[in-house]
Rosetta silent file (secondary structure, phi, psi, omega in degrees, C-alpha in Angstrom):
SEQUENCE: XXXXXXXXXXXXXXXXXXXXXXXXXXXXXXXXXXXXXXXXXXXXXXXXXXXXXXXXXXXXXXXXXXXXXXXXXXXXXXXXXXXXXXXXXXXXXXXXXXXXXXXXXXXXXXXXXXXXXXXXXXXXXXXXXXXXXXXXXXXXXXXXXXXXXXXXXXXXXXXXXXXXXXXXXXXXXXXXXXXXXXXXXXXXXXXXXXXXXXXXXXXXXXXXXXXXXXXXXXXXXXXXXXXXXXXXXXXXXXXXXXXXXXXXXXXXXXXXXXXXXXXXXXXXXXXXXXX
SCORE:     score description
SCORE:     0.000 S_00000001
   1 L     0.000  146.804  178.112   85.686   81.547  109.643 S_00000001
   2 L   -72.972 -174.786 -175.390   85.359   85.316  109.291 S_00000001
   3 L   -73.695  -10.183 -176.897   86.826   87.287  106.407 S_00000001
   4 E  -121.236  144.955  171.518   90.230   87.696  108.088 S_00000001
   5 E  -129.771  136.615 -177.861   92.931   85.299  109.249 S_00000001
   6 L   -78.487  162.849  177.636   95.974   86.500  111.184 S_00000001
   7 H   -60.371  -39.050  179.867   99.551   85.810  110.169 S_00000001
   8 H   -65.205  -42.189  178.897   99.966   83.607  113.248 S_00000001
   9 H   -64.246  -41.326  179.351   96.864   81.576  112.401 S_00000001
  10 H   -66.543  -42.049  179.968   98.013   81.107  108.817 S_00000001
  11 H   -58.545  -37.635  179.768  101.523   80.100  109.895 S_00000001
  12 H   -71.613  -19.420 -176.338  100.008   77.406  112.111 S_00000001
  13 H   -97.955  -12.130 -177.510   97.934   76.123  109.177 S_00000001
  14 L   -58.601  137.052  179.583  100.665   75.945  106.528 S_00000001
  15 L    92.004  -12.799  176.831  101.161   72.438  105.230 S_00000001
  16 L   -68.710  144.580 -172.049   97.668   71.263  106.136 S_00000001
  17 L   -60.103  -37.886 -173.202   96.113   69.242  103.353 S_00000001
  18 L  -101.866   24.566  176.525   93.009   71.371  102.895 S_00000001
  19 E  -115.762  124.685  176.027   94.642   74.814  103.031 S_00000001
  20 E  -122.056  126.080  179.195   95.573   76.601   99.792 S_00000001
  21 E  -104.232  128.175  178.460   97.261   80.007   99.901 S_00000001
  22 E  -112.732  123.193  171.512   96.933   82.275   96.871 S_00000001
  23 E   -89.807  114.006 -176.293   99.270   85.205   96.299 S_00000001
  24 L  -118.705   30.084  176.687   97.221   87.602   94.166 S_00000001
  25 L   -59.980  140.545 -171.301   99.459   90.662   94.183 S_00000001
  26 L  -160.132  147.902  178.724   98.801   92.687   91.056 S_00000001
  27 L  -118.222  127.689  179.851   99.460   96.146   89.683 S_00000001
  28 L   -62.497  -38.150 -178.178   96.855   98.185   87.848 S_00000001
  29 L   -97.186   -5.852  179.520   99.551  100.103   85.972 S_00000001
  30 L  -145.780   94.483 -170.470  102.036   97.219   85.761 S_00000001
  31 L   -65.540  -17.456 -179.991  100.334   93.897   85.135 S_00000001
  32 L  -101.531    3.921 -177.748  103.482   91.866   85.869 S_00000001
  33 H   -61.700  -41.061 -179.055  104.391   93.612   89.124 S_00000001
  34 H   -65.660  -39.985  179.360  102.660   90.978   91.232 S_00000001
  35 H   -64.351  -41.344  178.389  104.370   88.091   89.490 S_00000001
  36 H   -64.413  -39.590  178.738  107.771   89.713   90.006 S_00000001
  37 H   -63.272  -40.900  178.130  106.956   90.292   93.663 S_00000001
  38 H   -61.213  -43.821 -178.541  105.984   86.626   94.042 S_00000001
  39 H   -67.384  -25.478  178.294  109.256   85.514   92.458 S_00000001
  40 H   -79.590  -27.180  179.546  111.175   87.754   94.860 S_00000001
  41 L   167.156  137.951 -178.342  109.455   86.267   97.893 S_00000001
  42 E  -151.760  167.835  174.570  106.079   84.908   98.983 S_00000001
  43 E   -55.361  128.470 -177.436  104.338   83.029  101.774 S_00000001
  44 L   -54.026  126.932  178.879  105.940   79.585  101.782 S_00000001
  45 L    88.493   -5.145 -178.403  103.808   77.192   99.745 S_00000001
  46 L   -74.340  146.029  174.124  101.641   79.917   98.198 S_00000001
  47 E   -99.524  145.293  177.473  100.612   79.694   94.552 S_00000001
  48 E   -91.900  127.190  177.093  100.586   82.787   92.371 S_00000001
  49 L  -120.640  119.184 -178.340   97.250   83.603   90.717 S_00000001
  50 L   -85.589  127.048 -174.793   97.212   86.468   88.224 S_00000001
  51 L   -56.551  -41.557 -177.829   94.025   88.512   88.418 S_00000001
  52 L   -86.123  -48.651 -173.925   93.787   88.994   84.656 S_00000001
  53 L   -71.097  -37.597 -173.444   95.462   85.892   83.215 S_00000001
  54 L  -102.621  -28.298 -166.459   94.037   83.310   85.615 S_00000001
  55 L  -127.906   22.181  177.590   90.895   84.782   87.146 S_00000001
  56 L  -129.718  158.823 -178.609   89.233   87.025   84.539 S_00000001
  57 L   -81.038  111.901 -177.859   87.046   86.377   81.506 S_00000001
  58 L   -70.899  -14.724 -176.691   89.253   86.707   78.396 S_00000001
  59 L   -97.827   -3.326 -177.093   86.202   87.010   76.151 S_00000001
  60 L   -75.466  144.352  175.538   84.496   89.879   77.961 S_00000001
  61 L   -71.340  -21.335  178.741   84.256   93.300   76.321 S_00000001
  62 L  -104.513  125.292 -176.567   84.954   94.793   79.756 S_00000001
  63 L   -63.513  143.585  171.719   88.412   94.043   81.145 S_00000001
  64 L    79.622   13.602 -177.612   88.760   92.096   84.358 S_00000001
  65 L   -74.179  150.462  176.017   85.298   90.561   84.504 S_00000001
  66 L   -63.250  133.894  176.139   84.610   87.428   86.518 S_00000001
  67 L   -67.234  166.221  172.474   84.550   84.330   84.289 S_00000001
  68 L   -56.021  144.767 -174.061   81.446   82.163   84.063 S_00000001
  69 H   -50.311  -46.511 -178.680   81.173   80.112   87.292 S_00000001
  70 H   -64.577  -38.917  179.525   82.097   76.758   85.741 S_00000001
  71 H   -66.187  -41.689  178.338   85.060   78.283   83.931 S_00000001
  72 H   -65.103  -41.114  179.578   86.295   79.975   87.106 S_00000001
  73 H   -59.455  -42.648  179.644   85.911   76.750   89.072 S_00000001
  74 H   -63.794  -37.973  178.204   88.085   74.888   86.584 S_00000001
  75 H   -64.786  -41.001 -178.977   90.750   77.609   86.866 S_00000001
  76 H   -70.511  -32.898  179.041   90.711   77.405   90.667 S_00000001
  77 H   -60.450  -28.868  179.879   90.915   73.614   90.638 S_00000001
  78 L   -64.900  -20.644  177.012   94.348   73.923   89.004 S_00000001
  79 L   -91.543    6.596  179.720   95.567   75.428   92.280 S_00000001
  80 L    87.787   13.594 -176.958   94.317   72.378   94.190 S_00000001
  81 L   -85.157  126.941  177.108   91.117   74.033   95.388 S_00000001
  82 L  -131.881 -171.273 -174.682   88.189   71.717   96.095 S_00000001
  83 L   -61.390  -32.941 -176.429   84.998   71.716   98.111 S_00000001
  84 L   -96.411    4.398 -175.699   86.775   71.209  101.458 S_00000001
  85 L   -76.670  134.656  168.421   89.634   73.620  100.781 S_00000001
  86 E   -91.505  115.463 -178.259   90.235   76.608  102.999 S_00000001
  87 E   -97.746  126.314  174.640   91.453   79.332  100.627 S_00000001
  88 E  -116.241  122.726 -178.892   93.588   82.143  102.048 S_00000001
  89 E  -113.181  145.302  176.352   94.281   85.054   99.704 S_00000001
  90 E  -147.561  158.405  173.030   96.694   87.911  100.212 S_00000001
  91 L  -148.076 -165.521  178.446   98.194   90.867   98.385 S_00000001
  92 L   -73.921  -30.318  178.842  100.114   94.000   99.297 S_00000001
  93 L  -115.637  115.454 -166.726   96.909   95.717  100.376 S_00000001
  94 L   -52.576  -29.735 -178.768   94.871   93.296  102.477 S_00000001
  95 L  -125.519   54.842  173.852   91.549   94.140  100.881 S_00000001
  96 L  -115.061 -104.363  179.890   92.318   94.911   97.263 S_00000001
  97 H   -64.961  -31.167  178.611   92.771   92.057   94.781 S_00000001
  98 H   -61.321  -38.215  178.013   92.538   89.500   97.586 S_00000001
  99 H   -64.932  -34.026  177.592   89.021   90.703   98.348 S_00000001
 100 H   -59.509  -41.083  179.625   88.130   90.222   94.692 S_00000001
 101 H   -66.787  -42.744  179.779   89.022   86.521   95.003 S_00000001
 102 H   -60.915  -42.332  178.549   86.970   86.115   98.193 S_00000001
 103 H   -63.896  -45.107 -178.907   83.953   87.677   96.461 S_00000001
 104 H   -63.055  -39.537  176.388   84.307   85.469   93.380 S_00000001
 105 H   -61.328  -40.465  178.580   84.533   82.365   95.554 S_00000001
 106 H   -63.471  -39.090  177.443   81.340   83.435   97.323 S_00000001
 107 H   -61.158  -34.744  177.523   79.587   83.834   93.962 S_00000001
 108 H   -73.089  -16.769 -176.270   80.591   80.230   93.231 S_00000001
 109 L    97.954   14.170 -178.649   79.114   79.151   96.569 S_00000001
 110 L  -107.307  110.783 -176.295   82.455   78.544   98.313 S_00000001
 111 L  -101.950   -4.028  179.715   82.639   80.242  101.725 S_00000001
 112 L   -81.307   76.176 -174.378   85.750   78.550  103.104 S_00000001
 113 E  -154.097  148.665  179.739   87.933   81.548  102.348 S_00000001
 114 E  -153.035  157.957  174.473   89.692   84.336  104.212 S_00000001
 115 E   -95.092  140.556  172.256   91.988   87.301  103.700 S_00000001
 116 E   -71.659  115.677 -176.622   95.393   87.422  105.341 S_00000001
 117 L   -63.801  118.758 -178.716   94.966   90.281  107.807 S_00000001
 118 L    88.836   -6.420  175.211   97.505   92.954  106.913 S_00000001
 119 H    61.186 -156.173 -177.540   98.562   91.140  103.747 S_00000001
 120 H   -56.931  -42.502  178.774  102.168   90.574  102.752 S_00000001
 121 H   -58.549  -39.317  179.919  103.562   93.331  105.032 S_00000001
 122 H   -67.492  -35.577  178.435  101.947   91.687  108.077 S_00000001
 123 H   -63.955  -44.363  177.837  103.392   88.312  107.102 S_00000001
 124 H   -63.776  -42.921 -178.695  106.895   89.763  106.929 S_00000001
 125 H   -63.468  -31.334 -179.085  106.431   91.620  110.205 S_00000001
 126 L   -83.784   -5.178 -179.237  105.337   88.398  111.918 S_00000001
 127 L    72.955   27.779  179.088  108.386   86.535  110.647 S_00000001
 128 L   -66.258  152.306 -179.196  106.318   84.037  108.686 S_00000001
 129 L   -62.189  136.140 -176.068  108.193   81.552  106.472 S_00000001
 130 E  -123.814  144.907  176.645  109.068   82.967  103.056 S_00000001
 131 E  -136.985  155.127  175.291  110.114   81.251   99.851 S_00000001
 132 L  -114.739   -8.458  177.449  111.111   82.526   96.415 S_00000001
 133 L   -84.797  143.546  177.655  110.751   79.242   94.529 S_00000001
 134 L   -58.628  144.060  176.937  107.369   78.498   92.921 S_00000001
 135 L   -65.724  144.505  177.577  105.188   76.172   94.961 S_00000001
 136 L   -57.236  145.399  178.908  105.069   72.601   93.602 S_00000001
 137 L   -61.695  127.947 -177.670  102.167   71.965   91.252 S_00000001
 138 L   -84.091  166.572  169.015   99.296   70.558   93.334 S_00000001
 139 L   -70.928  135.876 -178.205   96.944   67.729   92.512 S_00000001
 140 L   -58.015  142.740  176.285   93.868   69.296   90.874 S_00000001
 141 L   -87.439 -178.734  176.062   90.932   69.886   93.177 S_00000001
 142 L  -133.463  104.607 -172.281   87.255   69.231   92.541 S_00000001
 143 L  -109.249  115.714  178.319   85.135   72.311   93.160 S_00000001
 144 L   -78.721  134.089 -179.847   81.348   72.050   93.069 S_00000001
 145 L   -99.337  120.319  172.063   79.613   75.152   91.742 S_00000001
 146 L  -125.864   81.428 -168.756   76.447   76.285   93.500 S_00000001
 147 L   -57.596  144.707  172.381   76.102   79.780   92.008 S_00000001
 148 L  -119.018   79.568 -176.348   74.797   82.749   93.954 S_00000001
 149 H   -61.558  -19.362 -179.134   73.840   85.108   91.120 S_00000001
 150 H   -69.391  -12.526  179.580   72.375   87.542   93.643 S_00000001
 151 H   -89.765  -10.473 -178.110   75.923   88.518   94.664 S_00000001
 152 E  -126.139  118.821  179.591   76.895   89.685   91.173 S_00000001
 153 E   -99.353  142.798  172.435   74.979   92.418   89.351 S_00000001
 154 L  -107.519  176.059 -174.396   75.055   93.063   85.628 S_00000001
 155 H   -55.653  -43.327 -178.754   74.159   96.260   83.808 S_00000001
 156 H   -64.187  -33.070  177.153   70.501   95.288   83.463 S_00000001
 157 H   -65.902  -38.219  179.403   70.319   94.573   87.193 S_00000001
 158 H   -68.235  -39.396  176.831   71.595   98.067   87.941 S_00000001
 159 H   -60.944  -41.264  177.573   69.024   99.579   85.610 S_00000001
 160 H   -66.961  -38.640  178.725   66.298   97.679   87.466 S_00000001
 161 H   -62.942  -40.458  177.521   67.744   98.766   90.807 S_00000001
 162 H   -62.380  -44.189 -178.889   67.633  102.401   89.691 S_00000001
 163 H   -64.357  -32.510 -177.897   64.026  102.042   88.574 S_00000001
 164 H   -88.684   -5.355  179.963   63.107  100.444   91.910 S_00000001
 165 L    74.044   25.375  178.914   64.964  103.052   93.965 S_00000001
 166 L   -74.377  151.491  179.904   67.321  100.531   95.572 S_00000001
 167 E   -62.674  140.880  179.446   70.462  101.851   97.290 S_00000001
 168 E  -135.565  126.907 -177.574   73.521  102.175   95.067 S_00000001
 169 E  -120.088  132.569  177.798   76.977  102.951   96.438 S_00000001
 170 E   -94.125  114.930 -173.395   80.000  104.205   94.504 S_00000001
 171 L  -103.204   13.808  179.785   83.114  102.679   96.076 S_00000001
 172 L   -62.748  148.174  174.191   85.748  104.293   93.869 S_00000001
 173 L   -66.962  158.189 -173.130   88.818  105.726   95.529 S_00000001
 174 H   -55.052  -43.281 -176.565   88.895  109.513   95.730 S_00000001
 175 H   -66.892  -35.313  178.702   91.353  109.974   92.867 S_00000001
 176 H   -71.918  -40.706  177.111   89.307  107.735   90.550 S_00000001
 177 H   -60.952  -47.781 -177.271   86.072  109.437   91.546 S_00000001
 178 H   -63.909  -41.974 -176.336   87.545  112.887   90.993 S_00000001
 179 H   -70.776  -30.458  179.975   89.049  112.078   87.593 S_00000001
 180 H   -72.377  -40.745  178.243   85.821  110.550   86.253 S_00000001
 181 L    75.984   -5.733 -177.716   83.702  113.557   87.187 S_00000001
 182 E  -140.900  164.253  177.495   80.487  111.532   86.876 S_00000001
 183 E  -151.305  170.173  175.826   78.626  108.720   88.585 S_00000001
 184 L   -68.714  133.361 -175.696   75.513  106.600   88.197 S_00000001
 185 L   -53.152  134.290  176.727   72.502  108.770   89.126 S_00000001
 186 L    84.670   -8.453 -178.806   71.516  108.516   92.768 S_00000001
 187 L   -68.961  140.923  177.183   74.662  106.671   93.830 S_00000001
 188 E  -105.458  153.332 -176.818   76.055  107.629   97.214 S_00000001
 189 E   -78.242  130.413  171.562   79.740  107.718   98.078 S_00000001
 190 L  -145.950   72.322 -176.813   81.234  104.819  100.021 S_00000001
 191 L   -58.438  127.602 -176.477   84.963  104.845   99.192 S_00000001
 192 H   -56.335  -39.346  179.854   86.352  101.381   99.846 S_00000001
 193 H   -60.369  -24.461  179.071   89.517  102.658  101.601 S_00000001
 194 H   -69.012  -12.147  179.847   87.257  104.269  104.207 S_00000001
 195 H   -94.394   12.207 -179.948   86.215  100.802  105.352 S_00000001
 196 E  -108.996  162.402  175.794   89.738   99.947  106.470 S_00000001
 197 L   -92.694  115.430 -174.505   91.600  100.458  109.712 S_00000001
 198 L   -60.836  -32.032 -176.557   94.337  102.988  109.044 S_00000001
 199 L   -73.345  -43.441 -174.517   96.560  101.606  111.801 S_00000001
 200 L   -95.996  -21.018 -174.579   96.508   97.930  110.807 S_00000001
 201 L    80.841   -0.423  179.113   95.780   98.164  107.087 S_00000001
 202 L   -98.475 -167.621  177.765   93.010   95.602  107.582 S_00000001
 203 E   -68.102  146.296  170.965   89.261   95.890  107.741 S_00000001
 204 L   -69.803  169.615 -177.296   87.769   98.226  110.278 S_00000001
 205 L   -65.916  148.985  176.150   85.681   96.556  112.979 S_00000001
 206 H   -55.799  -34.872  179.817   82.241   95.223  111.983 S_00000001
 207 H   -63.486  -42.709  179.618   80.748   97.538  114.591 S_00000001
 208 H   -67.314  -38.101  177.956   82.290  100.609  112.961 S_00000001
 209 H   -63.600  -41.927  178.369   81.142   99.467  109.519 S_00000001
 210 H   -63.342  -39.971  177.537   77.590   99.038  110.804 S_00000001
 211 H   -62.397  -43.935 -178.675   77.709  102.510  112.346 S_00000001
 212 H   -61.606  -44.421 -177.927   78.996  103.980  109.086 S_00000001
 213 H   -71.900  -34.126  176.576   76.267  102.309  107.026 S_00000001
 214 H   -63.140  -36.633  177.203   73.559  103.253  109.513 S_00000001
 215 H   -63.760  -25.215  178.064   74.624  106.881  109.066 S_00000001
 216 L   -92.746    3.688  176.925   73.963  106.373  105.336 S_00000001
 217 L    82.969   17.868 -177.096   70.536  104.933  106.071 S_00000001
 218 L  -107.899  128.198  176.999   71.411  101.327  105.219 S_00000001
 219 L  -105.421  161.968 -178.426   70.330   98.412  107.400 S_00000001
 220 L   -58.962  -23.616 -178.693   71.561   94.785  107.316 S_00000001
 221 L   -86.706   -5.295 -174.796   68.287   93.687  105.747 S_00000001
 222 L   -82.931  142.648  172.511   68.553   96.135  102.830 S_00000001
 223 L   -82.140  136.942 -177.149   69.479   95.147   99.307 S_00000001
 224 E  -147.097  143.846  177.375   72.348   97.264   97.965 S_00000001
 225 E  -109.934  131.111  179.168   74.459   97.397   94.794 S_00000001
 226 E  -110.439  137.794  174.426   78.160   98.311   95.021 S_00000001
 227 E  -144.189  166.348  179.145   80.253   99.531   92.112 S_00000001
 228 L  -148.961 -139.418  177.583   83.611  101.175   91.466 S_00000001
 229 L   -83.937  -41.725 -177.086   85.819  101.606   88.410 S_00000001
 230 L  -146.146   15.665  174.182   86.233   97.966   87.431 S_00000001
 231 L   100.593   -7.597 -177.342   84.872   95.739   90.194 S_00000001
 232 H   -84.785  -52.343  179.245   87.899   95.467   92.478 S_00000001
 233 H   -63.882  -33.029  176.931   87.250   98.233   95.025 S_00000001
 234 H   -65.813  -35.632  175.563   83.579   97.244   95.097 S_00000001
 235 H   -64.396  -37.426  177.167   84.657   93.700   96.010 S_00000001
 236 H   -59.505  -47.028  178.048   86.707   95.261   98.775 S_00000001
 237 H   -66.538  -37.699 -179.294   83.610   97.015  100.108 S_00000001
 238 H   -59.929  -42.868  179.169   81.548   93.844   99.693 S_00000001
 239 H   -61.624  -41.593  179.013   83.892   91.902  101.983 S_00000001
 240 H   -64.024  -43.569  179.499   83.601   94.627  104.630 S_00000001
 241 H   -65.220  -41.980  179.896   79.800   94.654  104.390 S_00000001
 242 H   -61.619  -42.900  179.098   79.600   90.889  104.534 S_00000001
 243 H   -63.990  -23.007  179.429   81.777   90.820  107.642 S_00000001
 244 L   -93.797    4.083  176.238   79.399   93.326  109.236 S_00000001
 245 L    94.189   12.949  178.136   76.341   91.169  108.523 S_00000001
 246 L   -94.108   95.032 -172.035   75.089   92.811  105.323 S_00000001
 247 L   -92.885   -1.040 -177.038   74.212   89.720  103.293 S_00000001
 248 L  -110.154   27.561  177.288   72.157   91.391  100.552 S_00000001
 249 E   -93.321  142.378  175.139   74.975   93.336   98.908 S_00000001
 250 E  -128.998  158.227  177.523   75.991   92.656   95.320 S_00000001
 251 E  -106.099  125.870  171.586   78.884   93.861   93.166 S_00000001
 252 E   -78.656  104.383 -169.503   78.184   95.416   89.770 S_00000001
 253 L   -64.080  -42.782  179.535   81.022   93.642   88.018 S_00000001
 254 L   -68.729  -28.784  177.141   81.242   95.916   84.970 S_00000001
 255 H    48.364 -152.507 -174.308   81.076   98.967   87.244 S_00000001
 256 H   -65.202  -28.428  178.587   81.850  102.425   85.867 S_00000001
 257 H   -57.762  -43.023  179.762   84.067  100.991   83.100 S_00000001
 258 H   -78.841  -47.186 -175.435   81.038   99.369   81.508 S_00000001
 259 H   -58.765  -45.383 -176.085   78.406  101.960   82.437 S_00000001
 260 L   -70.750  -17.610  179.506   80.383  104.917   81.084 S_00000001
 261 L   -80.822   -4.320 -179.675   80.997  103.082   77.787 S_00000001
 262 L  -113.883   96.764 -175.209   77.262  103.208   77.018 S_00000001
 263 L   -62.157  -18.862 -179.771   76.308  106.807   76.149 S_00000001
 264 L   -77.778  -13.596 -178.895   72.613  105.923   76.246 S_00000001
 265 L   -83.944  145.410 -178.796   72.795  105.174   79.980 S_00000001
 266 L   -70.353  148.846  173.280   72.108  107.979   82.464 S_00000001
 267 L  -147.858  162.805 -175.525   74.921  109.506   84.435 S_00000001
 268 E  -132.273  133.807  176.004   75.212  112.421   86.807 S_00000001
 269 E   -73.114  145.286  175.775   77.986  114.961   87.207 S_00000001
 270 L   -58.910  120.735 -175.570   79.384  115.285   90.683 S_00000001
 271 L   118.529  -15.248  169.085   77.349  118.132   92.044 S_00000001
 272 L   118.004   -6.570 -178.846   73.996  117.043   90.687 S_00000001
 273 L   -83.177  120.118 -179.855   73.670  117.710   86.925 S_00000001
 274 E   -84.449  152.264  177.352   72.188  114.681   85.158 S_00000001
 275 L  -142.842    0.000    0.000   73.073  113.682   81.632 S_00000001
């Protein structure tokens, strides 16, 4: 299945044994906003997964980092996710935190996953069944981990990419980019919101994404590193690239939050002055 599933397709799949729906709504400035939204109403049968509490490494020096693969697998199994499970993730913005979950599943080696096209607003508009009671606790799943480390870059990987002249794209939203004032040297702008369809709120077509990347000189066979402020918007871009056939993209998980915390690392002011 591709990276998107429609509200109608999901509605037809609800109740199937191997389908698990995760509500991953989350607020950057209000960490409990998503949980409150879930309690007010959610896709019937969906489980709530908190990006920080359930799906991030509590021991990392950088907030919001992906847990070690085995640790993440155990967390996902609590939602009933196993090797044969089709995972559907949604949030208020179809390719924000939900895309982060799809990327993490791919790093684990689990490709049976999709985003609800249009997210929660599309579900309401389609008249999909809604519930406000928590979904019953599922039987734990059994998720085999076959890691794909090439999909997740660490700081040392980015340093090697810079030395090798590999493409590096900064996927921060405009307001985050502007407020930071700096970026990793040589990084080109690829704001994640630009990869969406303004009318539907979903991903733009794969053809348009390929055209956009070709204009930036990137081909499907090229290796590329994506980063943002903390790994979420870069995951958003990664899903768009993957859907367009760019299989050699990785997400720098620490992103600018980690890079900027190390004064010894190079950075460049917007406009070209290196520091």
């Amino acid at each position: 299945m591709g990276p998107l599933i429609s509200a109608a397709e999901l509605a037809a799949s609800l109740g199937e044994e191997n389908v698990v729906v995760l509500d991953v709504r989350w607020g950057l400035d209000d960490r409990d906003a998503g949980r409150r939204a879930y309690e007010a109403g959610h896709v019937a049968g969906a489980h709530y997964a908190h990006l920080e509490d359930d799906l991030s490494d509590p021991d990392s020096e950088v907030a919001g980092q992906m847990p070690a693969p085995e640790r993440l697998a155990r967390a996902l199994e609590k939602f009933g996710i196993g090797d044969e499970t089709m995972v559907v993730a949604y949030d208020d913005d179809v390719i924000y935190t939900a895309a982060r979950i799809i990327w993490m599943l791919a790093v684990l080696g689990h490709d049976r996953a999709a985003l609800l096209d249009g997210g929660w607003p599309a579900w309401l508009a389609a008249g999909g069944p809604v519930d406000s009671a928590p979904a019953p606790a599922p039987s734990p799943g059994s998720l085999t981990v076959t890691p794909r480390p090439q999909l997740r870059s660490e700081r040392e990987d980015v340093e090697r990419a810079l030395a090798a002249g590999l493409p590096l794209f900064d996927c921060r939203m405009d307001e985050t980019w502007d407020s930071a004032g700096e970026h990793i040297p040589g990084a080109r702008r690829l704001p994640a919101p630009g990869l969406t369809d303004a009318a539907s709120g979903g991903l733009e077509s794969p053809e348009r994404t390929r055209e956009r990347l070709a204009e930036l000189g990137l081909g499907p066979e090229d290796e590329v590193v994506l980063y943002c402020g903390g790994g979420v918007s870069a995951s958003r871009a990664w899903v768009a690239l993957r859907g367009a056939g760019y299989d050699r993209a990785s997400v720098y998980d620490g992103s600018w939050s980690e890079w900027s915390a190390h004064p010894e690392l190079p950075r460049e002011r917007h406009g070209g002055d290196s520091g």
